[in-house]
Amino acid sequence: MEYNKEDFLIDSEDDEYITRCVIDVMRRNFILYSNEGNANTATCDTTEEFMNVLTVIRAILPEEIVNYVEPT
């Protein structure tokens, strides 16, 4: 599936938007931080679900705001 970044642009600077995304591959979760200081975690139950979300994240978010947790 193709995702168009233009479909996800904010309409106004007053809107809440993602400023940072932290991806933890080992835990299969995503932590999304907003410009308003909110943080939301999305945890995936399966590898397939994780890969689907990762595909969307890579398609619509700028690389400079995406960070990965170092494996331990």
Backbone as a printed PyTorch tensor [residue, N CA C, xyz], in Angstrom:
tensor([[[ 0.8370, -1.1680,  0.0000],
         [ 0.0000,  0.0000,  0.0000],
         [ 0.8910,  1.2430,  0.0000]],

        [[ 0.5200,  2.2090, -0.7640],
         [ 1.2510,  3.4780, -0.8400],
         [ 0.6150,  4.4930,  0.1020]],

        [[ 1.4560,  5.2320,  0.8170],
         [ 0.9780,  6.2980,  1.6920],
         [ 1.5200,  7.6150,  1.1760]],

        [[ 0.6620,  8.6130,  1.1060],
         [ 1.0460,  9.9260,  0.6210],
         [ 1.1960, 10.8580,  1.8180]],

        [[ 2.4070, 11.3960,  2.0250],
         [ 2.6530, 12.2990,  3.1470],
         [ 1.7220, 13.5020,  3.1350]],

        [[ 1.3250, 13.9370,  1.9660],
         [ 0.4330, 15.0950,  1.8320],
         [-0.9070, 14.8620,  2.5380]],

        [[-1.3430, 13.6040,  2.6090],
         [-2.6050, 13.2860,  3.2610],
         [-2.5480, 13.4670,  4.7760]],

        [[-1.3200, 13.5560,  5.3270],
         [-1.1560, 13.6080,  6.7720],
         [-0.6120, 14.9390,  7.2650]],

        [[-0.5650, 15.9440,  6.4110],
         [-0.0730, 17.2620,  6.8180],
         [-1.0860, 17.9490,  7.7240]],

        [[-0.5750, 18.7650,  8.6410],
         [-1.4750, 19.4920,  9.5370],
         [-2.0850, 20.6750,  8.8010]],

        [[-3.3060, 21.0060,  9.1660],
         [-4.0000, 22.1240,  8.5340],
         [-3.6210, 23.4540,  9.1630]],

        [[-3.2700, 23.4250, 10.4380],
         [-3.0110, 24.6520, 11.1740],
         [-1.9370, 24.3890, 12.2170]],

        [[-1.1390, 25.3850, 12.5100],
         [-0.1240, 25.2490, 13.5540],
         [-0.7520, 25.0700, 14.9290]],

        [[-2.0530, 25.3400, 15.0460],
         [-2.7560, 25.1310, 16.3080],
         [-3.1020, 23.6580, 16.5370]],

        [[-3.0060, 22.8330, 15.4950],
         [-3.2950, 21.4080, 15.6150],
         [-2.1620, 20.7000, 16.3570]],

        [[-2.5030, 19.6200, 17.0330],
         [-1.4860, 18.7820, 17.6780],
         [-0.8510, 17.8990, 16.6050]],

        [[ 0.4590, 17.7410, 16.6720],
         [ 1.1550, 16.9170, 15.6920],
         [ 2.3360, 16.2080, 16.3390]],

        [[ 2.8410, 15.1850, 15.6830],
         [ 3.9440, 14.3660, 16.1990],
         [ 5.2600, 15.1070, 16.0030]],

        [[ 6.0230, 15.1990, 17.0960],
         [ 7.3320, 15.8480, 17.0300],
         [ 8.4740, 14.8490, 17.1580]],

        [[ 8.1570, 13.6630, 17.6660],
         [ 9.1950, 12.6430, 17.8550],
         [ 8.5300, 11.2810, 17.9450]],

        [[ 9.1890, 10.2830, 17.3890],
         [ 8.7110,  8.9060, 17.4540],
         [ 9.8760,  8.0210, 17.8860]],

        [[ 9.6750,  7.2760, 18.9630],
         [10.7050,  6.3490, 19.4420],
         [10.1940,  4.9350, 19.1950]],

        [[11.0080,  4.1470, 18.4990],
         [10.6250,  2.7810, 18.1420],
         [11.4770,  1.8030, 18.9330]],

        [[10.8120,  0.9060, 19.6600],
         [11.4940, -0.1470, 20.4120],
         [11.1690, -1.4660, 19.7130]],

        [[12.1050, -1.9490, 18.9280],
         [11.8890, -3.1550, 18.1290],
         [11.7170, -4.3790, 19.0280]],

        [[12.5130, -4.4740, 20.0880],
         [12.4530, -5.6410, 20.9740],
         [11.0860, -5.7520, 21.6780]],

        [[10.5290, -4.6360, 22.0680],
         [ 9.2270, -4.6320, 22.7510],
         [ 8.0660, -4.4740, 21.7830]],

        [[ 8.3700, -4.2350, 20.5180],
         [ 7.3700, -4.0190, 19.4720],
         [ 6.4160, -2.8860, 19.8400]],

        [[ 7.0190, -1.7350, 20.2250],
         [ 6.1530, -0.6010, 20.5030],
         [ 6.6990,  0.6920, 19.9310]],

        [[ 5.8120,  1.6660, 19.8610],
         [ 6.0920,  2.9860, 19.3160],
         [ 5.6440,  4.0110, 20.3520]],

        [[ 6.4960,  4.9650, 20.6640],
         [ 6.1160,  6.0500, 21.5580],
         [ 6.0870,  7.3150, 20.7060]],

        [[ 4.9200,  7.9410, 20.6470],
         [ 4.7250,  9.1360, 19.8280],
         [ 4.5880, 10.3460, 20.7440]],

        [[ 5.4500, 11.3430, 20.5410],
         [ 5.4400, 12.5750, 21.3250],
         [ 4.8550, 13.6910, 20.4750]],

        [[ 4.0380, 14.5390, 21.1130],
         [ 3.3920, 15.6190, 20.3710],
         [ 3.9690, 16.9730, 20.7420]],

        [[ 3.6300, 17.9670, 19.9390],
         [ 4.0530, 19.3360, 20.1830],
         [ 3.4160, 19.9120, 21.4490]],

        [[ 2.3830, 19.2730, 21.9700],
         [ 1.7130, 19.7380, 23.1770],
         [ 2.2160, 19.0190, 24.4300]],

        [[ 3.2600, 18.2030, 24.2850],
         [ 3.8500, 17.5200, 25.4310],
         [ 3.2230, 16.1820, 25.7760]],

        [[ 2.3090, 15.7080, 24.9750],
         [ 1.6810, 14.4110, 25.2150],
         [ 2.5480, 13.2950, 24.6550]],

        [[ 2.4680, 12.1320, 25.2940],
         [ 3.1570, 10.9430, 24.8080],
         [ 2.1620,  9.7920, 24.7910]],

        [[ 2.1030,  9.0890, 23.6800],
         [ 1.2180,  7.9310, 23.5410],
         [ 2.0410,  6.7440, 23.0760]],

        [[ 1.7750,  5.6020, 23.6800],
         [ 2.4860,  4.3840, 23.3180],
         [ 1.5480,  3.4330, 22.5990]],

        [[ 2.0180,  2.9010, 21.4860],
         [ 1.2750,  1.8770, 20.7450],
         [ 2.0950,  0.6000, 20.7980]],

        [[ 1.5560, -0.4330, 21.4230],
         [ 2.2460, -1.7150, 21.5430],
         [ 1.5730, -2.7190, 20.6230]],

        [[ 2.3800, -3.3970, 19.8260],
         [ 1.8560, -4.3570, 18.8550],
         [ 1.9340, -5.7700, 19.4310]],

        [[ 0.9020, -6.5530, 19.1970],
         [ 0.8460, -7.9150, 19.7180],
         [ 1.6030, -8.9140, 18.8610]],

        [[ 1.7010, -8.6440, 17.5650],
         [ 2.3640, -9.5830, 16.6580],
         [ 3.4330, -8.8680, 15.8400]],

        [[ 4.3310, -9.6560, 15.2950],
         [ 5.3660, -9.0960, 14.4280],
         [ 4.7460, -8.4780, 13.1780]],

        [[ 3.7280, -9.1020, 12.6370],
         [ 3.0590, -8.5700, 11.4450],
         [ 2.4330, -7.2050, 11.7350]],

        [[ 1.7800, -7.0890, 12.8710],
         [ 1.1830, -5.8160, 13.2570],
         [ 2.2630, -4.7470, 13.4170]],

        [[ 3.3790, -5.1000, 14.0600],
         [ 4.4970, -4.1750, 14.2310],
         [ 5.0310, -3.7050, 12.8850]],

        [[ 5.2210, -4.6350, 11.9660],
         [ 5.7530, -4.2910, 10.6530],
         [ 4.7920, -3.3950,  9.8760]],

        [[ 3.5020, -3.6030, 10.0180],
         [ 2.5180, -2.7450,  9.3520],
         [ 2.5940, -1.3170,  9.8710]],

        [[ 2.6690, -1.1680, 11.2020],
         [ 2.7720,  0.1800, 11.7780],
         [ 4.1000,  0.8200, 11.3830]],

        [[ 5.1750,  0.0510, 11.4060],
         [ 6.4900,  0.5690, 11.0220],
         [ 6.4810,  1.0720,  9.5740]],

        [[ 5.8070,  0.3730,  8.6980],
         [ 5.6960,  0.7980,  7.3040],
         [ 5.0230,  2.1630,  7.1950]],

        [[ 3.9550,  2.3580,  7.9550],
         [ 3.2460,  3.6440,  7.9430],
         [ 4.1350,  4.7400,  8.5200]],

        [[ 4.7980,  4.4570,  9.6380],
         [ 5.6780,  5.4430, 10.2750],
         [ 6.7630,  5.8910,  9.2960]],

        [[ 7.3970,  4.9340,  8.6480],
         [ 8.4700,  5.2660,  7.6950],
         [ 7.9450,  6.0310,  6.4860]],

        [[ 6.7020,  5.7970,  6.1250],
         [ 6.1400,  6.4520,  4.9440],
         [ 5.7270,  7.8930,  5.2080]],

        [[ 5.2650,  8.1880,  6.4270],
         [ 4.6940,  9.5220,  6.6410],
         [ 5.5090, 10.4460,  7.5410]],

        [[ 6.3630,  9.9030,  8.4080],
         [ 7.1300, 10.7730,  9.3000],
         [ 8.5070, 11.0760,  8.7260]],

        [[ 8.9850, 12.2900,  8.9170],
         [10.3490, 12.6130,  8.4770],
         [11.3730, 11.7940,  9.2670]],

        [[12.4050, 11.3340,  8.6140],
         [13.4260, 10.5020,  9.2510],
         [14.0520, 11.1560, 10.4750]],

        [[14.1780, 12.4870, 10.4540],
         [14.8730, 13.1690, 11.5440],
         [14.1160, 13.1530, 12.8690]],

        [[12.8350, 12.7900, 12.8770],
         [12.1080, 12.7170, 14.1490],
         [11.9030, 11.2810, 14.6120]],

        [[12.3920, 10.3160, 13.8580],
         [12.2450,  8.9010, 14.2060],
         [13.5490,  8.4140, 14.8420]],

        [[13.4190,  7.8300, 16.0380],
         [14.5660,  7.2990, 16.7690],
         [14.2920,  5.8540, 17.1540]],

        [[15.3450,  5.0720, 17.2520],
         [15.2220,  3.6690, 17.6390],
         [15.9130,  3.4500, 18.9750]],

        [[15.3010,  2.6070, 19.8310],
         [15.9070,  2.2300, 21.0920],
         [17.0340,  1.2480, 20.7880]],

        [[18.1940,  1.4710, 21.4230],
         [19.3250,  0.5810, 21.2430],
         [19.0150, -0.7820, 21.8770]],

        [[19.2360, -1.8800, 21.1570],
         [18.9910, -3.2030, 21.7560],
         [19.9960, -3.4690, 22.8770]],

        [[19.4930, -4.1430, 23.9330],
         [20.3830, -4.4510, 25.0600],
         [20.7050, -5.9110, 25.1310]]])
